[in-house]
Amino acid sequence: MIRSLRAATLALSAIVVAGACTDVPVDGTRSDRRLLPARGAIRGTFRYDGPPPCSEQGHIVGGAVIAVYSATDLPPPAGGARAPVNFVYLPGDVLFPSLPRTAGARFCPDSRELVTATAPYAISPLEGGAYQLRAFYNRSGDFLPTFGIRSGAEAGDLRGGYIDSADALVHRGDPEFSPRFLPVEVGLRAAGDAAVPDAKPTYLVPTEGFLADDIPVTVTFPVPFPRPYFHATGADAAGDGPVLRIPQDATVLAAPGKNTSGTWAALEASYPKLPISAFFPAVEADAALGSPFLAKPFSAANGGGLQLTATGREEALLPGVPLLQPRLDLVRLDAARLSDNGFPLAPTTPRVVLGGFALDGPLETTVLKKAETSQGVGAARAALNFLVRPVALCIDPGGPSKTGILVTPRATAKSADATEGEKALYDRDRLLAAYDGAARAIAVGCLPKGRYAITLSYGNGQAWTTPNEAGSCVAAEGAWDSTKNPASCAAKARPVLRSQGARGVVEVVAPTTPEGIAYCAAFPPPAACGP
């Protein structure tokens, strides 16, 4: 029977080929023979060191997430990547095959107990390049990789990655500690283009592929806080206008030689100010906590708000002003690449990033509290004001160079002390150093126009960005009534949170004064920032 079926199939194939041989064109111009190019892989052992996981219905709750990021396009706070290059998920049942579990409702063992578990992992395919592996164990079981607002570490999870274990041991117990992630090279390394400044090395994957083997990944650092959920103040109002507009020729005052109450107030007033409120507006809170978002509530047990902590550094343009977390990054969105929900979520290429810094009360008060915050004293805040630094980093994570350029409208400005007149706005070396090697030069030019997503991040890698998927419906979910908040998608019912939608952006706009228009015509954004 098998032989006759095979014979019939061959006969039918011969008829089809004979009838079609003069009709099907043959493409003999391709040199790749239509073969898939070789790719790389990373393989190793995952290790869990922490409290025993919960179980329910005979299964271990949650699982381990190992994410691969390009070493030149990292997630906040180190960079602006919103998604990894690739990832793998190890279910709890795989990691803890012999751990006792309940057959009924969810049961969580005493968190003071400690268990260790290991399991092999492998991640592929990967292009040739340098990568970092970042990982966490999602103890709640709420992880959803295709849903950005459920794809990060939450309170109670364990975090880690392929890290410097000796450095991690020294800082164990520090909730804000950012591990030193070690690089993983996939492919054969070669020097980059000598004509490119700060050229990246290139990585060739041989025709037989490339395996980076024996790469250990460990999670052991508890995450004490929920992600820094926020809404930009005013983002829950009707309409799609941005919560803050900044002119391209934004001008701020220069720091004086000596500050007084008056100069601190003048400095603060000269900077664009972005008010941020913790969590979601009260009208949206119940919907945010429910399905499908499953946000974790802020409570006294987990901090109770946005965690304001010290970094031990000072603001680049204002010596003496402590740089606090959460960190603010504004990433320009590509207006030509609309998501299914009708507004841009993807960053531009090249990447354009504006930064800012948090205030703990007025600017002068923030400085006076420096002695306290420099000791790492953290506090929860229901609202924070951020001052936006008029400096843009323009960098192409996928380009041949490891570095980008900084762009600022002016190199000099009036001092906050009127008696000092015009002076340098920044110290070149200090400003470049503030970007941790990401920038090689500073150019004078107006800021690149466009709408910028707002991201807050902690030093431990937890982050939150608006706009996000919670703020509208994709095409398959149907329309929604934007006059209501919260609303619901019409075709597939689920809540829509207006505070997370199109208004949750900052927009850099063209100058409105004749002087500003003339200035930006003379000093446009550099070509390195893109169109």
XYZ file of C-alpha atoms in Angstrom:
531
model
C 0.000 0.000 0.000
C 2.813 2.384 0.883
C 4.726 1.478 -2.281
C 1.714 1.993 -4.551
C 0.940 5.348 -2.922
C 4.529 6.420 -3.453
C 4.404 5.289 -7.090
C 1.182 7.192 -7.669
C 2.661 10.291 -6.066
C 5.756 10.144 -8.258
C 3.654 9.680 -11.340
C 1.466 12.648 -10.430
C 4.569 14.730 -9.729
C 5.992 13.863 -13.141
C 2.778 14.951 -14.840
C 2.718 18.255 -12.933
C 6.372 18.983 -13.670
C 6.029 18.036 -17.328
C 3.020 20.279 -17.725
C 4.624 23.218 -15.963
C 8.267 23.101 -17.039
C 7.776 25.664 -19.786
C 5.593 27.970 -17.671
C 7.568 28.439 -14.443
C 10.447 30.952 -14.731
C 13.766 29.939 -13.203
C 15.532 32.594 -11.139
C 19.220 31.853 -11.635
C 20.414 35.290 -10.570
C 20.539 34.677 -6.805
C 23.874 33.803 -5.280
C 22.535 32.570 -1.915
C 20.896 29.452 -3.422
C 17.889 30.391 -1.283
C 19.581 28.984 1.808
C 18.939 30.471 5.223
C 22.075 32.223 6.508
C 23.866 30.707 9.486
C 22.850 31.955 12.916
C 24.246 31.798 16.419
C 22.989 30.460 19.738
C 23.658 30.904 23.450
C 23.500 27.959 25.813
C 24.141 27.461 29.505
C 22.633 26.792 32.896
C 20.020 28.864 34.677
C 20.219 29.022 38.487
C 17.560 30.152 40.958
C 18.550 31.141 44.508
C 15.655 32.404 46.572
C 12.414 31.603 48.383
C 10.454 28.560 47.193
C 7.850 29.386 44.532
C 4.111 29.112 44.980
C 2.097 26.251 43.535
C -1.502 25.589 42.576
C -3.532 22.897 40.814
C -0.505 20.595 40.795
C 1.816 23.057 39.074
C 4.569 25.464 40.107
C 3.480 29.077 39.605
C 5.533 31.296 37.317
C 8.733 30.765 35.418
C 12.121 32.190 34.485
C 12.559 34.751 31.718
C 16.000 35.045 30.099
C 16.131 38.001 27.712
C 18.894 38.735 25.197
C 19.678 42.381 24.483
C 22.169 43.835 22.052
C 25.060 45.303 24.035
C 24.535 48.543 22.103
C 20.757 48.674 22.582
C 19.988 47.973 26.222
C 16.757 48.471 28.194
C 16.278 51.333 30.686
C 18.029 52.721 32.583
C 21.105 51.796 30.505
C 19.387 52.430 27.156
C 16.106 52.818 25.348
C 15.285 49.336 24.040
C 11.642 48.412 24.616
C 12.010 44.725 23.726
C 14.806 42.142 23.686
C 16.338 40.625 20.575
C 15.190 37.188 21.736
C 14.198 35.435 24.941
C 13.450 32.036 26.426
C 10.930 31.079 29.122
C 11.579 28.237 31.555
C 8.313 27.161 33.249
C 8.442 26.609 36.984
C 7.538 22.937 36.479
C 10.757 22.508 34.473
C 12.937 24.361 36.961
C 11.451 22.692 40.071
C 10.484 19.174 38.911
C 10.700 17.584 42.368
C 9.457 20.441 44.543
C 6.281 19.585 46.502
C 3.177 21.313 45.190
C -0.443 21.645 46.143
C -3.234 20.132 44.089
C -5.676 22.834 45.140
C -5.735 26.614 45.444
C -2.534 28.638 45.351
C -0.188 28.004 48.262
C 3.008 29.968 48.901
C 5.628 28.532 51.304
C 7.387 30.627 53.925
C 9.439 33.204 52.008
C 12.164 33.014 54.659
C 13.104 29.585 53.375
C 15.651 29.377 50.559
C 15.895 26.898 47.713
C 18.303 26.432 44.841
C 17.308 25.038 41.464
C 19.045 24.752 38.091
C 17.992 23.923 34.550
C 19.663 24.072 31.116
C 18.599 26.749 28.646
C 19.320 27.616 25.020
C 18.420 30.714 22.997
C 18.481 30.970 19.207
C 18.562 32.208 16.505
C 20.883 35.185 17.001
C 22.786 37.341 14.551
C 26.489 37.804 15.096
C 27.087 40.441 17.770
C 27.754 41.260 21.404
C 24.879 40.702 23.828
C 23.833 40.908 27.455
C 21.576 38.399 29.200
C 19.115 39.802 31.722
C 16.770 37.560 33.646
C 14.072 37.386 36.279
C 11.803 34.767 37.802
C 8.154 35.792 37.604
C 6.668 34.440 40.839
C 3.091 35.615 40.200
C 2.646 33.748 36.918
C 1.387 36.946 35.252
C 4.229 37.266 32.715
C 3.010 37.819 29.158
C 5.779 38.485 26.609
C 3.538 39.935 23.906
C 1.962 42.431 26.303
C 4.524 45.090 27.211
C 2.809 46.088 30.432
C 3.096 42.516 31.722
C 6.581 41.714 30.447
C 8.744 43.129 33.254
C 9.834 42.202 36.765
C 7.374 43.005 39.542
C 7.436 43.124 43.336
C 8.293 39.699 44.715
C 10.184 38.509 41.619
C 13.885 37.644 41.583
C 16.197 39.326 39.092
C 19.695 38.783 37.751
C 21.334 37.604 34.546
C 24.803 36.753 33.303
C 26.547 38.979 35.817
C 29.762 39.607 37.703
C 29.031 37.319 40.657
C 31.771 38.768 42.896
C 30.384 42.289 42.478
C 26.840 41.002 43.038
C 27.833 39.310 46.285
C 29.126 42.600 47.687
C 25.824 44.376 46.944
C 23.409 41.619 47.888
C 20.454 43.111 49.754
C 20.547 46.463 47.929
C 17.132 46.825 46.198
C 18.473 49.444 43.771
C 21.678 47.589 42.902
C 22.300 47.310 39.183
C 24.458 44.243 38.482
C 27.435 44.460 36.166
C 26.259 42.444 33.200
C 28.943 40.530 31.337
C 29.086 40.472 27.539
C 28.376 37.407 25.448
C 29.922 37.373 21.979
C 28.190 35.423 19.228
C 30.377 34.958 16.171
C 34.011 35.550 15.270
C 35.075 39.054 16.280
C 36.860 41.379 13.854
C 37.807 45.058 13.925
C 35.203 47.555 12.781
C 35.473 50.108 9.991
C 38.570 52.215 10.691
C 36.902 55.198 9.029
C 34.033 55.198 11.543
C 34.569 57.007 14.867
C 34.329 54.603 17.814
C 33.602 51.791 15.387
C 31.905 48.675 16.697
C 33.640 45.371 16.103
C 31.953 43.090 13.602
C 30.948 39.483 14.296
C 30.921 36.833 11.590
C 28.860 33.698 12.114
C 30.577 30.798 10.294
C 28.595 28.724 7.800
C 28.279 25.963 10.412
C 26.798 28.430 12.927
C 28.196 29.602 16.262
C 27.494 28.478 19.819
C 28.349 30.592 22.878
C 28.334 27.790 25.426
C 28.461 27.453 29.222
C 26.975 30.898 29.929
C 25.620 30.826 33.504
C 22.535 32.898 34.325
C 21.571 33.466 37.956
C 18.597 35.169 39.610
C 18.959 35.964 43.294
C 18.086 39.635 43.880
C 14.570 40.180 45.279
C 12.481 42.918 43.661
C 10.875 44.830 46.562
C 8.788 47.329 44.589
C 6.176 47.252 41.827
C 7.193 48.709 38.492
C 7.177 52.548 38.504
C 3.620 52.858 37.208
C 2.818 56.479 36.467
C 0.741 58.820 34.402
C 1.874 62.201 33.205
C -0.318 64.743 34.963
C -3.105 65.666 32.549
C -2.683 62.594 30.332
C -6.120 61.303 31.362
C -7.884 64.342 29.887
C -9.819 64.061 26.621
C -7.984 64.724 23.357
C -4.626 63.665 21.943
C -2.456 66.698 22.650
C 0.849 66.156 24.487
C 1.123 66.855 28.208
C 4.133 69.114 27.580
C 5.442 71.048 24.588
C 9.075 72.137 24.391
C 10.296 74.538 21.669
C 13.219 73.358 19.554
C 15.282 76.334 20.678
C 14.621 75.690 24.394
C 16.714 78.066 26.460
C 17.636 77.583 30.110
C 19.738 79.626 32.493
C 23.325 78.702 33.289
C 24.334 77.755 36.818
C 25.893 80.733 38.636
C 29.151 80.688 40.526
C 27.234 80.855 43.794
C 23.587 80.014 44.318
C 21.022 81.755 46.492
C 17.331 81.146 47.017
C 16.683 83.543 44.164
C 19.037 81.856 41.678
C 17.719 78.376 42.523
C 14.178 79.575 41.812
C 15.275 81.236 38.559
C 17.073 78.103 37.393
C 14.044 75.927 38.106
C 11.689 78.287 36.302
C 13.862 78.276 33.160
C 13.641 74.503 32.632
C 10.667 72.706 31.015
C 8.803 70.960 33.853
C 7.049 67.603 33.528
C 4.700 66.732 36.435
C 4.299 62.990 37.014
C 1.755 61.257 39.254
C 2.301 57.797 40.689
C 0.146 54.857 39.611
C -3.005 55.454 37.562
C -5.711 58.092 38.057
C -8.270 57.065 40.685
C -10.954 56.557 38.035
C -8.714 54.014 36.249
C -7.243 52.249 39.284
C -9.705 49.338 39.533
C -9.426 48.617 35.804
C -5.609 48.751 35.979
C -5.547 46.205 38.802
C -7.869 43.853 36.924
C -7.467 41.704 33.840
C -5.760 41.954 31.415
C -3.345 44.496 32.951
C -2.917 42.989 36.440
C -0.946 45.952 37.769
C 0.425 45.453 41.260
C -0.957 47.954 43.794
C 1.244 50.434 45.588
C 0.985 49.701 49.302
C 2.775 50.377 52.556
C 4.272 46.888 52.311
C 5.957 47.546 48.963
C 6.909 51.197 49.218
C 3.610 52.945 48.573
C 4.541 55.071 45.550
C 7.345 56.082 43.215
C 10.614 55.280 44.962
C 12.854 58.342 45.207
C 16.447 57.267 45.795
C 19.936 58.658 45.309
C 22.393 57.706 42.583
C 25.427 59.355 44.162
C 25.834 61.526 41.058
C 25.066 65.153 40.220
C 23.053 66.693 37.402
C 25.246 67.342 34.348
C 24.223 70.990 33.810
C 23.779 71.942 37.454
C 26.697 71.155 39.782
C 25.517 70.526 43.311
C 22.098 69.211 42.284
C 21.780 65.498 43.214
C 20.704 63.157 40.446
C 17.821 61.128 41.862
C 15.868 58.124 40.682
C 13.532 57.305 39.090
C 15.336 58.297 35.938
C 13.470 60.125 33.178
C 14.087 59.345 29.497
C 12.107 60.799 26.606
C 12.482 58.752 23.395
C 11.348 60.173 20.062
C 8.631 58.103 18.382
C 8.520 57.341 14.669
C 5.372 59.011 13.328
C 5.614 56.928 10.135
C 5.459 53.606 12.004
C 2.010 53.406 13.544
C 1.112 50.445 15.696
C -2.189 48.580 15.368
C -3.741 51.028 17.806
C -3.151 53.956 15.471
C -0.395 55.878 17.237
C 3.375 55.465 17.214
C 5.016 53.223 19.797
C 8.301 52.470 17.987
C 11.345 54.734 18.378
C 12.942 56.477 15.432
C 16.165 55.413 13.782
C 18.531 56.974 14.722
C 17.355 56.937 18.346
C 16.813 60.421 19.833
C 16.663 60.653 23.627
C 16.078 63.612 25.921
C 16.772 63.244 29.625
C 15.654 64.872 32.824
C 16.013 64.774 36.581
C 13.639 64.451 39.512
C 13.003 67.123 42.117
C 12.219 66.393 45.730
C 10.135 69.510 46.228
C 11.519 72.789 44.844
C 15.013 72.705 43.337
C 16.528 74.473 46.351
C 14.940 71.942 48.722
C 16.276 69.097 46.592
C 19.785 70.479 47.017
C 19.362 71.011 50.754
C 18.292 67.366 51.104
C 21.401 66.190 49.268
C 23.156 65.076 52.448
C 20.192 62.840 53.265
C 19.659 61.372 49.799
C 23.376 60.808 49.202
C 23.240 58.244 51.984
C 20.770 56.195 49.979
C 17.714 57.142 52.017
C 14.697 56.331 49.874
C 11.130 57.570 50.164
C 7.883 56.987 48.318
C 6.270 59.874 46.491
C 2.713 60.175 45.155
C 3.872 62.788 42.641
C 7.161 64.128 41.310
C 8.247 67.005 39.132
C 10.949 66.398 36.544
C 12.994 69.097 34.847
C 13.802 68.272 31.226
C 17.426 68.780 30.221
C 17.667 70.571 26.805
C 20.180 68.037 25.510
C 19.380 65.271 23.012
C 21.443 62.138 22.515
C 21.297 61.022 18.881
C 22.596 57.490 18.403
C 21.944 54.586 16.056
C 22.010 51.316 18.042
C 22.214 49.342 14.799
C 24.825 51.567 13.162
C 28.564 51.015 12.783
C 29.573 53.307 15.669
C 29.307 52.595 19.393
C 28.674 56.258 20.171
C 26.416 59.109 19.138
C 26.435 62.867 19.549
C 24.814 65.243 21.998
C 22.800 68.125 20.626
C 21.912 71.252 22.587
C 20.474 74.502 21.258
C 23.132 76.681 22.883
C 26.609 76.398 24.332
C 26.222 79.586 26.375
C 23.324 81.130 28.276
C 22.490 83.907 30.669
C 23.473 83.116 34.238
C 20.806 82.685 36.885
C 22.763 85.432 38.664
C 22.049 88.507 36.551
C 25.334 90.107 37.602
C 27.333 87.397 35.802
C 25.878 87.923 32.317
C 26.420 85.309 29.585
C 28.471 82.231 30.466
C 29.083 78.635 29.411
C 25.996 76.468 29.856
C 27.985 73.290 30.435
C 31.437 71.860 30.947
C 32.176 69.677 27.915
C 33.932 66.838 29.717
C 31.366 66.779 32.526
C 28.448 66.641 30.091
C 29.972 63.840 27.999
C 30.829 61.872 31.136
C 27.181 62.061 32.260
C 26.234 59.865 29.281
C 28.571 57.036 30.331
C 30.454 56.737 27.063
C 27.390 56.844 24.778
C 28.381 60.194 23.240
C 31.648 61.268 21.617
C 30.927 64.905 20.767
C 28.603 67.839 21.439
C 26.975 69.797 18.610
C 25.083 73.076 18.822
C 21.721 72.724 17.107
C 18.009 72.917 17.763
C 16.331 69.889 19.291
C 14.816 67.325 16.867
C 11.067 67.837 16.493
C 8.592 65.088 17.245
C 6.645 63.319 19.940
C 8.613 61.583 22.668
C 7.522 58.621 24.793
C 8.001 59.041 28.550
C 9.905 56.376 30.490
C 10.627 56.214 34.213
C 13.102 53.593 35.396
C 14.783 52.431 38.587
C 18.397 51.409 38.877
C 17.366 47.755 39.157
C 15.952 47.827 35.611
C 12.221 48.134 36.383
C 10.616 50.610 34.006
C 7.283 51.973 32.796
C 6.560 53.830 29.557
C 3.698 55.854 28.141
C 2.067 55.587 25.689
C 1.485 51.838 25.933
C -1.036 49.169 24.934
C -3.402 49.971 27.787
C -4.210 53.345 26.260
C -6.169 52.300 23.180
C -7.548 49.365 21.200
C -5.855 47.552 18.327
C -7.804 47.087 15.109
C -8.987 43.565 15.983
C -10.451 44.822 19.278
C -12.628 47.434 17.608
C -13.222 51.099 18.308
C -13.494 52.758 21.701
C -15.224 55.823 23.045
C -12.428 58.270 23.837
C -14.819 60.545 25.730
C -15.142 57.935 28.475
C -12.486 56.923 30.986
C -12.044 54.080 31.452
C -13.642 52.992 28.209
C -13.862 49.589 26.562
C -12.935 48.129 23.188
C -16.125 47.469 21.218
C -15.372 44.185 19.419
C -13.387 42.441 22.172
C -14.302 43.981 25.480
C -11.416 45.043 27.701
C -10.679 48.321 29.520
C -8.914 51.253 27.889
C -6.988 53.582 30.207
C -6.828 57.056 28.729
C -3.872 58.108 30.895
C -1.710 55.522 29.107
C -2.653 56.671 25.628
C -1.677 59.215 23.009
C -1.587 62.187 25.390
C 1.157 60.610 27.497
C 3.974 62.150 25.451
C 6.206 65.205 25.349
C 6.383 67.057 22.036
C 9.279 69.118 20.738
C 7.748 71.765 18.483
C 8.999 74.413 16.095
C 9.927 77.809 17.575
C 7.160 80.377 17.762
C 9.206 83.587 17.888
C 10.910 85.210 14.869
C 14.218 84.978 16.699
C 13.724 81.289 17.400
C 12.692 80.537 13.816
C 15.786 82.309 12.503
C 18.026 80.582 15.037
C 16.818 77.078 14.124
C 17.224 77.881 10.437
C 20.847 78.752 11.160
C 21.403 75.863 13.609
C 19.118 72.981 12.587
C 19.271 69.553 14.234
C 22.345 67.680 12.935
C 21.904 65.039 10.259
C 23.008 62.442 12.816
C 19.599 62.871 14.492
C 17.698 61.830 11.364
C 14.866 63.648 9.621
